[in-house]
Coordinates of C-alpha atoms in Angstrom, one line a residue:
M1 CA 22.4 1.4 1.9
I2 CA 23.5 -1.9 3.5
T3 CA 26.4 -3.6 1.8
P4 CA 27.3 -7.3 2.1
T5 CA 30.3 -8.4 4.2
D6 CA 33.3 -10.0 2.6
N7 CA 34.1 -12.1 5.7
L8 CA 31.2 -14.4 6.4
D9 CA 33.1 -16.2 9.2
V10 CA 32.9 -13.2 11.5
L11 CA 29.1 -12.6 11.3
S12 CA 27.1 -13.0 14.5
E13 CA 24.4 -15.6 14.5
N14 CA 22.4 -13.7 17.1
A15 CA 19.2 -11.8 16.1
R16 CA 16.9 -9.6 18.1
I17 CA 13.3 -9.8 17.0
L18 CA 10.3 -7.8 18.3
W19 CA 7.0 -9.5 18.0
I20 CA 4.1 -7.0 18.1
N21 CA 0.6 -8.3 18.9
P22 CA -1.5 -5.5 17.4
L23 CA -4.1 -5.9 20.1
Y24 CA -5.0 -3.9 23.2
T25 CA -4.5 -6.9 25.4
D26 CA -1.4 -8.7 26.7
A27 CA -3.4 -12.0 27.2
Y28 CA -1.2 -13.9 24.6
N29 CA 2.2 -12.4 25.3
H30 CA 3.5 -14.8 27.9
A31 CA 2.2 -18.0 26.1
M32 CA 3.6 -16.8 22.8
A33 CA 7.0 -16.0 24.3
D34 CA 7.1 -19.4 25.9
S35 CA 6.2 -21.0 22.5
F36 CA 8.8 -19.0 20.6
R37 CA 11.6 -20.2 22.9
R38 CA 11.2 -23.7 21.3
I39 CA 11.1 -22.3 17.7
V40 CA 14.0 -20.0 17.2
R41 CA 17.7 -20.6 17.0
P42 CA 19.7 -20.6 20.2
G43 CA 21.2 -17.2 19.4
T44 CA 17.9 -15.5 18.7
E45 CA 16.1 -13.2 21.2
V46 CA 12.4 -12.5 20.9
D47 CA 10.5 -9.8 22.8
V48 CA 6.7 -9.9 22.7
V49 CA 4.7 -6.7 23.1
S50 CA 1.1 -5.6 22.7
L51 CA -0.5 -2.2 22.4
D52 CA -1.2 0.0 25.4
G53 CA -4.4 1.8 26.2
E54 CA -8.1 1.3 25.5
G55 CA -9.0 -0.8 22.5
P56 CA -10.2 -4.1 21.0
S57 CA -8.7 -7.5 21.9
H58 CA -8.7 -8.5 18.3
V59 CA -8.7 -7.0 14.8
E60 CA -11.3 -9.2 13.1
Y61 CA -13.0 -6.1 11.8
N62 CA -11.4 -3.5 9.4
A63 CA -12.7 -0.8 11.8
F64 CA -10.8 -2.3 14.7
E65 CA -7.7 -2.6 12.5
A66 CA -7.8 1.1 11.7
L67 CA -7.9 1.9 15.4
M68 CA -4.6 0.4 16.2
L69 CA -2.5 1.4 13.1
P70 CA -1.0 4.6 14.5
R71 CA 0.3 2.9 17.7
L72 CA 1.5 -0.1 15.7
L73 CA 3.6 2.0 13.4
R74 CA 5.0 4.1 16.2
T75 CA 6.0 0.9 18.0
V76 CA 7.7 -0.3 14.8
R77 CA 9.7 3.0 14.8
W78 CA 10.7 2.4 18.4
A79 CA 11.9 -1.1 17.6
E80 CA 14.3 0.2 14.9
D81 CA 15.5 2.9 17.2
E82 CA 16.2 0.3 19.9
G83 CA 18.4 -1.8 17.6
Y84 CA 16.1 -4.7 16.8
D85 CA 17.2 -6.6 13.7
A86 CA 13.6 -7.6 12.7
C87 CA 10.0 -6.9 13.6
V88 CA 7.0 -9.2 13.2
I89 CA 3.5 -7.7 12.9
G90 CA 1.6 -10.5 14.6
C91 CA -1.7 -10.7 12.7
F92 CA -2.5 -12.8 9.6
Y93 CA -4.0 -9.8 8.0
D94 CA -0.5 -8.4 7.8
P95 CA -1.8 -5.0 8.8
A96 CA 0.3 -2.0 7.8
L97 CA 3.1 -4.2 6.5
R98 CA 4.0 -2.0 3.6
A99 CA 3.7 1.1 5.7
A100 CA 6.0 -0.4 8.3
R101 CA 8.6 -1.1 5.7
E102 CA 8.3 2.5 4.4
I103 CA 9.3 4.0 7.8
T104 CA 12.2 1.7 8.5
D105 CA 15.7 1.5 7.0
R106 CA 17.9 -1.1 8.7
M107 CA 15.3 -3.3 10.3
V108 CA 13.4 -6.0 8.3
V109 CA 9.7 -6.3 8.9
V110 CA 7.6 -9.4 8.2
G111 CA 4.0 -10.5 8.5
P112 CA 2.5 -14.0 9.1
A113 CA 0.5 -14.2 5.8
H114 CA 3.3 -13.2 3.5
S115 CA 5.8 -15.5 5.3
A116 CA 3.4 -18.5 5.5
L117 CA 2.5 -18.2 1.8
S118 CA 6.1 -17.9 0.8
I119 CA 6.9 -21.1 2.7
A120 CA 3.8 -22.9 1.4
G121 CA 4.8 -22.2 -2.2
S122 CA 8.1 -24.0 -1.6
L123 CA 6.7 -27.0 0.2
G124 CA 3.7 -28.0 -2.0
E125 CA 1.5 -27.4 -5.0
R126 CA -1.8 -26.3 -3.4
F127 CA -2.6 -25.0 0.0
S128 CA -5.7 -24.5 2.1
I129 CA -6.0 -21.8 4.8
L130 CA -7.9 -22.4 8.0
V131 CA -9.6 -19.3 9.2
G132 CA -11.8 -18.6 12.2
R133 CA -14.7 -16.9 10.5
K134 CA -16.0 -16.3 7.0
K135 CA -15.6 -12.5 7.7
W136 CA -11.8 -12.9 7.5
I137 CA -11.7 -14.3 4.0
P138 CA -12.0 -11.2 1.8
E139 CA -9.1 -9.3 3.4
M140 CA -6.9 -12.4 3.6
A141 CA -7.7 -13.2 -0.1
E142 CA -6.2 -9.8 -1.0
N143 CA -3.0 -10.9 0.7
V144 CA -3.0 -14.2 -1.2
H145 CA -3.5 -12.2 -4.5
R146 CA -0.7 -9.7 -3.7
C147 CA 1.6 -12.7 -3.1
G148 CA 0.8 -14.1 -6.5
A149 CA -0.5 -17.3 -4.9
S150 CA -4.2 -17.2 -5.8
E151 CA -3.9 -20.0 -8.4
R152 CA -2.4 -22.3 -5.7
L153 CA -5.2 -21.8 -3.2
A154 CA -7.2 -25.0 -2.8
S155 CA -9.7 -23.7 -0.4
W156 CA -10.7 -21.7 2.6
R157 CA -11.8 -23.7 5.6
V158 CA -13.8 -22.0 8.3
L159 CA -13.5 -23.1 12.0
E160 CA -16.4 -21.0 13.2
M161 CA -14.3 -19.5 16.0
G162 CA -13.2 -16.0 16.8
V163 CA -9.7 -14.9 17.8
D164 CA -10.5 -15.0 21.5
D165 CA -11.8 -18.5 21.2
F166 CA -8.7 -20.4 20.0
Q167 CA -6.8 -20.5 23.3
A168 CA -9.9 -20.6 25.5
D169 CA -10.6 -24.4 24.9
P170 CA -7.5 -25.9 23.3
A171 CA -9.1 -29.4 23.0
L172 CA -12.0 -28.0 21.0
T173 CA -9.7 -25.9 18.9
E174 CA -7.5 -28.8 18.0
K175 CA -10.5 -31.0 17.2
R176 CA -11.9 -28.4 14.8
I177 CA -8.5 -27.7 13.2
M178 CA -7.9 -31.4 12.8
A179 CA -11.3 -32.0 11.1
E180 CA -11.0 -29.1 8.7
A181 CA -7.4 -29.8 7.8
R182 CA -8.3 -33.4 7.0
E183 CA -11.1 -32.2 4.7
A184 CA -8.8 -29.7 3.1
V185 CA -6.4 -32.5 2.1
E186 CA -8.9 -35.3 1.3
Q187 CA -11.6 -33.3 -0.4
D188 CA -10.0 -30.0 -1.6
G189 CA -6.7 -31.5 -2.8
A190 CA -4.4 -29.4 -0.6
D191 CA -1.0 -30.7 0.1
V192 CA -0.1 -27.9 2.5
V193 CA -2.3 -26.5 5.3
I194 CA -1.9 -22.9 6.7
L195 CA -3.3 -22.0 10.0
G196 CA -4.7 -18.5 9.2
C197 CA -4.5 -16.8 12.6
T198 CA -1.6 -16.2 15.0
A199 CA -3.9 -17.2 17.9
E200 CA -3.9 -20.7 16.4
F201 CA -0.4 -21.3 17.8
G202 CA 0.5 -24.5 19.5
F203 CA -1.5 -27.0 17.4
F204 CA 0.4 -27.5 14.2
R205 CA 2.7 -30.4 15.3
T206 CA -0.2 -32.7 16.3
V207 CA -2.3 -31.9 13.3
Q208 CA 0.7 -32.4 10.9
E209 CA 1.5 -35.8 12.3
E210 CA -2.1 -36.9 11.9
I211 CA -2.9 -35.7 8.4
G212 CA 0.6 -36.2 6.9
V213 CA 1.2 -32.9 5.1
P214 CA 3.0 -29.7 6.2
V215 CA 0.9 -27.6 8.5
I216 CA 2.2 -24.1 8.7
D217 CA 1.8 -22.2 12.0
A218 CA 1.3 -18.5 11.6
T219 CA 3.7 -17.7 14.4
V220 CA 6.5 -20.1 13.4
A221 CA 6.5 -19.0 9.7
P222 CA 7.3 -15.3 10.3
L223 CA 9.8 -15.9 13.0
K224 CA 11.8 -18.3 10.8
H225 CA 11.4 -15.9 7.9
A226 CA 12.7 -13.0 10.0
E227 CA 15.8 -15.0 11.1
Q228 CA 16.4 -15.8 7.4
L229 CA 16.1 -12.2 6.3
V230 CA 18.4 -11.0 9.1
D231 CA 21.0 -13.4 7.8
S232 CA 20.4 -12.1 4.3
V233 CA 20.9 -8.5 5.3
R234 CA 24.2 -9.3 7.1
R235 CA 25.7 -11.7 4.6
F236 CA 24.5 -10.3 1.3
G237 CA 23.0 -6.8 1.9
W238 CA 19.5 -8.0 0.9
T239 CA 16.9 -5.9 2.6
H240 CA 13.7 -4.1 1.7
S241 CA 14.2 -2.2 -1.5
K242 CA 13.5 1.5 -1.4
R243 CA 13.3 1.8 -5.2
L244 CA 9.5 1.4 -5.5
G245 CA 6.8 0.5 -3.1
Y246 CA 8.8 0.6 0.1
D247 CA 10.2 4.1 -0.5
G248 CA 9.0 6.1 2.4
P249 CA 8.8 9.5 4.2
T250 CA 11.9 11.5 5.1
V251 CA 13.6 11.0 8.5
Q252 CA 12.1 14.4 9.6
E253 CA 8.6 13.3 8.5
R254 CA 8.9 10.0 10.3
Q255 CA 10.0 11.7 13.5
R256 CA 7.1 14.2 13.2
F257 CA 4.3 11.9 12.3
F258 CA 5.5 8.6 13.7
P259 CA 7.4 9.4 16.9
A260 CA 8.8 6.3 18.5
L261 CA 6.4 4.8 21.1
E262 CA 7.9 2.6 23.7
P263 CA 5.6 -0.3 24.8
K264 CA 4.9 -0.4 28.5
H265 CA 4.4 -4.2 28.7
M266 CA 7.0 -6.5 27.3
V267 CA 7.6 -10.2 27.8
S268 CA 11.0 -11.5 26.8
M269 CA 11.6 -15.0 25.6
T270 CA 14.4 -16.6 27.6
P271 CA 16.3 -19.8 27.3
A272 CA 15.0 -21.0 30.7
S273 CA 11.4 -22.0 31.3
A274 CA 10.7 -18.9 33.3
L275 CA 9.7 -15.8 31.4
T276 CA 10.6 -12.3 32.5
D277 CA 8.0 -9.5 32.6
R278 CA 9.9 -6.5 31.4
S279 CA 7.2 -3.9 31.8
L280 CA 9.3 -1.9 34.2
V281 CA 12.7 -2.4 32.7
R282 CA 14.2 -0.1 30.2
R283 CA 17.0 -1.3 27.9

């Protein structure tokens, strides 16, 4: 049990966050780490990792999602053992979010969809979500329903792009996001737009300035949410409740079935423009 502190003046503003790309590729790690440096508070440190071994470069399919879950959860366990304050599961499906909260105690765990939907509900009345393919909508719709936000959903807008396409041709991606975001506002009645994939990072500012409503980036939302929750844990003792859905296995069961798995490739966000590849460095 975490208890709130009585002396708020002595609390550290620093936070250590692990961002896990649940993909068997490190193609996005450096670019994301560089992007995160301009998002988080000065005292926040973010390390970006992906999964090691043979596997898919995206989780657009439920079958691919199932392949990576054991490694993802073991990496979450490692993060808590290493002293991270928060962990972000970097996919808009929020894969294994409940499971990750079951096997952690001190560390908070967030997902892009839950974070973005929470923020959207505070910023506007109706939101549209821009997804790459129609295939994604059923699973993402389940997340919208779980968050109690279905009645506020104005529309799904499809970009006709896969995960691997978003950063391949940024100009084309921005053009499609801009067009669909404008349609979401002007035709569907949305007053907030959510970019429904973490690979859509880097476009929200330009689109937001053009269409005139909040455009929520699926990487910015969970990072800021994580910072907020770390503060809430330290100041007020507010963390994931173990009374109902986040009650989890015993410590012995966690160690047996989810032994901590240290990622081999890590990119650390730094305050300087240079990024450090920490694949060979242990803490």
